[in-house]
Every structure is written in C-alpha cells, then in structure tokens.
Amino acid sequence: MKPVTTATHDIPVPVRRALRLIEAHPSVERVTADRVEDGDVTVAIVEIRTELPNAWRAAGRSPSGVRAVEPVMFAFTAGYPLGPPRIRLRADFNRGHPHIQPSRDGGPPEPCLVAGSPREVLRVRGMGGLLEQLVDWLDKAAMAQLIDPQNGWEPVRRDGIDDVIVADATWLTNLPTRDGGCSVFPAWYFASRRANVVTYRIGLPQASPVPLGPKFAAEWRYSPVGDQGWTGNTHALVAWSGKLPTGWPFVADRYLPETVTTIDELLIRADELGCREFLEPKLGILQSRIAASKLRDGQPVAVLMLARRPFDVIGTASAIEICPYVVELRGGEALTSGSGLVVRTAMHRAEISPELLRRAAGDDGMALLPWTLIGCGSLGSKLAVYLARSGRGPAAVIDDGSMQPHNFARYGTLPSENKVESFWSIPKAYYLADALAPLKQPIVPHDVDIVAHAFGEKSIASLVAPNSFVVVNTTGSASVREALAMAGVAANRPRSIEACMLGIGSVGLMAVEGPGANPSATDLMCEAYRLIHADQGLRREVFNTHAEAIAIGQGCSAMTMPLSDGRLSSFAAPMSEHIRRLQREGLKDLGEILLGSLASDGLDLHWQRTEIRPRIIVGDGNGSVVRLSPEVDETIRREIAARPGSETGGIIVGRYSDVADVFHVVAAMPAPPDSKFSRDEFVLGTEGLRPMLEDLIEGSGGALYALGTWHNHLVPSGPSGTDIGTAALLSISQYFPLLMLIHTPRGYVHLTAEAFSVRSKAAPGEANDEKSS
C-alpha cells in the first residue's frame, strides 16, 4: 500500500476517507498530508504519475512542461465534504495550457477540471470522480491535447473576474475586416464600491463607430447611484488583426493565459494577437484628448481585442475570440508603453439576443421564419414567451381584449409592481409585445377584432407579419376559426395552427392545417371531434356536462375555465416545442391533429398524433360546398362495391358552417337494417336510427350530428326528381340545410334542401305560412 505521511492525527474523518481513496488510485504514487491548525485546513500533496511516452519519460517531462510525476496540492477546508478541496498545481507549472483558471495574486495555477461545478461532481461522482478528472487533465496537458479542434478553440479562462463588459457577441465577431482596424463605440457603465474595491459593469450596445474628436473626453458624464455606486457614459475601443504580407489573414494560433495587468502587457498581448498596429495609435489619440481634462477618479474605458483563432471558439459559430479589458483613466496619465498604467482584466458577457437564446435552447438556427399569434390570453402568452425565450418569438400579435387582474392566474408574464393592470384597460396585444421587448425580438401588436376585420376586409393580410410561415390561433374561438376559413381569407394567409384547451383543462389540442388550408382548421376541428367521440376516455373528459358548463361561464367578465397555471403549462410547453420544430424543419404536406391527455394525478401526459388528408371538395363555390373526408369517400366506395348493380346509401355525419355555407363531412353511418336497396332507388330505413343518432349527439356534446344522407346513382346524372322530393321532405325535420350527397361513376354531386317556417301574428284561426326551398 502507498503510504500516507501525516504530521498530525487531528485530520477530520471525512478528509481521512478522501485521502485513503486518493492513495488507492493507480496513478497516485504518494500522498503526504499535514494539518494547518490556524486555518482549520488539511493540505495534502498528491504525487500523480502521468502517461508520458517513453522518450519523454526518459527526459522526465513532456515538451509542454508536464513532469513524469506531478505534485498536486489538495487543500481540504472545514467545508469539506460539502464543498470540494482546492486543487492547485506546482507554482512553476506552465500557465500556457488551456483550462487554467486566471490568477490575480500570482498564486499556484488552478486547473479547470469540469465545465460546471466541482462541488456537483463531488456530490455525484465522489472524490474518485474528481481525481479521475485531474488525472485525465494532466495526461492531456502532457500531450498538448487540452484543446480539441473537433470541439473548438478553448477561450482564455476568465472565471471569477469582477469587471464585466456586456455586448452582443454576434455583432462584435462580425466587426473584423480583412485589413484590420480599431473602432471606437459609445458605451455606458455602472460602478460600485465595496470595501474600497471598485468594480465595473460596462454596456456596449450596437452602434456606429464615433471619431476621437477634440472634445471627446468632455462628453463624459456621471451621476451617483446610492451611497456606493455611480453610472455614466464612456467609450470602447475595439481592435482586430489584419492580414500578413502573404495576403493570408493573421491567425493567433497560440494559446496564452490571461496575464495582462499594465498598458505595456496590453500592447504586448495586442502584438501577439496581431492588432497592436491598429490599437496603439488610437490609444495615443485618446491620451491626447484626455491630457488636459480634469477627469474624476477612475473614468473606465473598455478595450476589446478580437483574436482570430485557427478554428471556431467553443460554443460559437465564429473563430473570433473576444478578449476584453478595462482601463481606468485620470487626467494627464499616459496610455503609451512604459507608462505603467494599470489594466484590469474583464469578462465578456453576451447581451440578450435572439441568437444567444437560440444557442441556449440548443437550436442551430435553421429556418428562422416569422410567425403571427392570434390570441394573447393565457395559452397564447405562454406560447409566445416559450418561443421568444428560444429566440423564435412571434413577429406580430393580434387580440382585441384588455388585461384584467385574473388573467395573471396563468398568464405568461408577471404583473407590474405599480398594479397598472388593475387601474387601466391595457390591450393584451400591446401588453404582451412590451413584456417580450427585453428579449430583443420586435413584435408588431394589433388591438383588432380579428373576426370583424376578416369579415369586413375579406383578408387578414395587413395584420399578419410579412413572410409568416404560420398564424397560430390560441383563442379557442369558433368564430375566429370560421373567419380564418372564409374563402377570401384562407386564400391570402399562411397556414394556421390552432392550439387550445378542451374540457376542464385535462385535454389539449393542436391542429395544423394542410397546404392551401386543405384540410382547414375547421376541417381539423371536426376531425378532432370525431377522434374524441371514438375514445371513451377523451369523450368523458371533453364532452362531460361539467366541462360544458364551465366553458359557457356566468358573465361577460367571468373566468371561462378554472385551471391552474402549472396544468396549463404542462400543455403549453410541448405545444411550443412542436411549433419550434415546424419552424425549423418545415410544415408537412398533410394536416395533423395532436391530442394531449393529462392524467388525474397531473403527471402523466400522453399525446397522440393523427395525420389528416386533404378534403374532397364537392361544389364550385357559387353555392354550398361539401368538404368530404377521404375516409368517408373510401367508406362510400366500399359500400357501393359491396352491392354491384344496386343503389345503396347511408347517413353522413359532421358539422355545417352557416358562415361559409360549407358542410364538413367526417363520418358515415351505415344504413339501418330495414333500408331498401334496388337498381332504381335506395330507401333509407329507420330501425335503430334514433338511438344511433342520439348516441352521436350526446357522445359528442352536440359537436357532431347527422348532416343528411348519401346514395349512389348507377349512371352519371344529377339529382333526380325523387331525390329532390325526398330532400324537401326530410329537411322539415331539421333546422339547418339538409345535405344529400350523390355518388355517380363520374364523381360526386350534391343538393341541399331547407324548410322555413315564417310565423306571423296571425288572427285566431289563421294558418301559418310554410315555405320550403
């Protein structure tokens, strides 16, 4: 067993346990531990054998400076085992390796072993996992393989640095030109002082470059913020390399640790990154501008050098690494070599931007297409927020409603502190657009009644964001759905996606239209009703009496559905993911319905997806139109094939839209057993028909019903006199047009019939005037 040499027996038990595990590792040659009483710290020197090739082992070290046996210090504080030990390399370890944390005080180098938190590694994988990371790190350092071109260029470590420069990374990395340069941009800063230590937050918004004019420094202003803070305006110098004499771009292909602390070191680093010839003259001009200025103590100026690396920086799609610094200026100080002026290392932090949000969402940015949201209520706001946080928010939002206090029970954003929502009727569209504005995705709000607009203009094109790939309707409104399906409207808008909640919030629906609105949103809703009717569980949840009563509400301002925010979010999140996928990958050539059902425990959510084929259109659009499901067409053809040489028929089921004068046919019922079939005619029977129709209506909550009948003709022909007479007779028993669909060898024809009863204030004994058409 490898020895653990200790100078005291007062080492805590958890530390002793860790040391025993460390010494058991096959790469560990020796462990020496000592207790530092004053600091309540146990310091262990762990000698780790590295995997050097034989030629390097003979020399005792690798060309990158890693020894055959590396002493590593583990410092266990009183916080162990909750917190990890501090791990430090020998003081003269080569700091030119990647994955070494920056050090302000010049202490021993600290290897960066994990991308996340060492504390979490310790908790999940134990001391053995942390040690394995260290051994692997040393082996890779020995082989100079801490940077893997396949993964990208490792940026210089800047963890733990207090000064921060906030700027959009995409904008910065697109600034470098082929010829090199240095531009000056306006910026602002916030400074705070704690225990006589000042830290800076500098904001560098996207802007055009400005000249270093004679009154440059005179433009700087500041104002106090509290007792220990102040804010003001400043500028940033952004420099980048040009090209070599050969014409090839200058590439900074050598990894260098962050060691800049003075102007001299800043200029040396600029030379190493290929931009000194552009940065140094600008610093000279800046010095001349501030020479006679009376600056307050510590006017910060940002300096950013954009280093071109041999391959893309890890986590980005650019080979440009951002190297930021802060220089504190005072009147009369030199900004040239030899001045000794202190330079502060800073950390770059990206601004919120759509690109940043997409990267954070694991999105490669494919097919970034705008879309339009109709309905800024609970579900609509959540979809907008989820997608905006993924960098794919709506480009336009439409809603004529106003925010009310109860909306925030499940709204996608939080109310303001000044309670303005309770005192003023803020349009929902404007409220949502303003709430999402910090995510830097411009939204055009429309406080418009979409139904009235569609009927009045016969189009919604002026409300839809240009180039929208879809309009997403979250209103759950049949009126909106009907308006979008109107012939003139549907022909001049993108495909629609409808998302809504059904029943009492236990079922969610998404319906994606097909190309050319075929199938349309109304077709899809009828198909959804059919699917729900066929599923006993869904039927119970969606069409039960309690659900219907809640959906109706008890007043114009009543909340329409008692539903928790968490339950709604359970549906909204996957809905937003589906929209995001369609935006990235494109819409299918078919329509689709997605029905989600949440179990009573609120945990088990199941989605079922059904592709919906285009409708068969019967009618020329000058009168009523039949939109026939392909499945119904197949049923009719099977029935006809089963009775060759004879007329046959049955009952057709669906919904009728009086707005568009359209019959949506989604199902067919078989003819009752007492029906008569012959070569000359088909006579529909009545045996068992009433209970069958009652089950349909009650089982679908009245969403589906019999529209009329279908039968076939053996020769190409239109409706016969018998057909017309039968239709007129049957129409008396229903309160909307009766549909008679006729299949012929050349396709479908149809006729409709409707009975009207005009009741006048007749004198006693006078008959009512019955009219039919």
PDB file of C-alpha atoms in Angstrom, residues 503 506-507 528-545 547-548 595 597 692 694-701:
ATOM      1  CA  GLY A 503     -62.987  20.170 -21.340  1.00  0.00           C
ATOM      2  CA  SER A 506     -57.298  17.940 -18.995  1.00  0.00           C
ATOM      3  CA  VAL A 507     -57.092  17.756 -22.792  1.00  0.00           C
ATOM      4  CA  ALA A 528     -60.845  16.165 -33.695  1.00  0.00           C
ATOM      5  CA  TYR A 529     -64.429  15.859 -32.507  1.00  0.00           C
ATOM      6  CA  ARG A 530     -64.661  12.533 -34.352  1.00  0.00           C
ATOM      7  CA  LEU A 531     -61.463  11.255 -32.722  1.00  0.00           C
ATOM      8  CA  ILE A 532     -62.618  12.357 -29.288  1.00  0.00           C
ATOM      9  CA  HIS A 533     -66.031  10.739 -29.789  1.00  0.00           C
ATOM     10  CA  ALA A 534     -64.341   7.443 -30.676  1.00  0.00           C
ATOM     11  CA  ASP A 535     -62.193   7.468 -27.495  1.00  0.00           C
ATOM     12  CA  GLN A 536     -64.228   6.817 -24.339  1.00  0.00           C
ATOM     13  CA  GLY A 537     -61.649   8.462 -22.074  1.00  0.00           C
ATOM     14  CA  LEU A 538     -61.331  11.614 -24.157  1.00  0.00           C
ATOM     15  CA  ARG A 539     -65.102  11.749 -24.671  1.00  0.00           C
ATOM     16  CA  ARG A 540     -65.613  11.684 -20.921  1.00  0.00           C
ATOM     17  CA  GLU A 541     -63.117  14.499 -20.321  1.00  0.00           C
ATOM     18  CA  VAL A 542     -64.137  16.811 -23.163  1.00  0.00           C
ATOM     19  CA  PHE A 543     -67.885  16.378 -23.502  1.00  0.00           C
ATOM     20  CA  ASN A 544     -68.982  15.940 -19.884  1.00  0.00           C
ATOM     21  CA  THR A 545     -71.627  18.316 -18.543  1.00  0.00           C
ATOM     22  CA  ALA A 547     -66.833  20.895 -18.725  1.00  0.00           C
ATOM     23  CA  GLU A 548     -69.546  22.410 -20.895  1.00  0.00           C
ATOM     24  CA  LEU A 595     -54.477  15.453 -28.803  1.00  0.00           C
ATOM     25  CA  SER A 597     -54.454  13.993 -22.320  1.00  0.00           C
ATOM     26  CA  MET A 692     -77.744   5.755 -33.050  1.00  0.00           C
ATOM     27  CA  GLU A 694     -78.800  10.220 -30.007  1.00  0.00           C
ATOM     28  CA  ASP A 695     -75.550   8.483 -29.095  1.00  0.00           C
ATOM     29  CA  LEU A 696     -73.729  10.542 -31.702  1.00  0.00           C
ATOM     30  CA  ILE A 697     -75.101  13.840 -30.452  1.00  0.00           C
ATOM     31  CA  GLU A 698     -74.832  13.097 -26.733  1.00  0.00           C
ATOM     32  CA  GLY A 699     -71.443  11.420 -27.094  1.00  0.00           C
ATOM     33  CA  SER A 700     -70.006  14.443 -28.876  1.00  0.00           C
ATOM     34  CA  GLY A 701     -71.734  17.074 -26.809  1.00  0.00           C
TER      35      GLY A 701
END
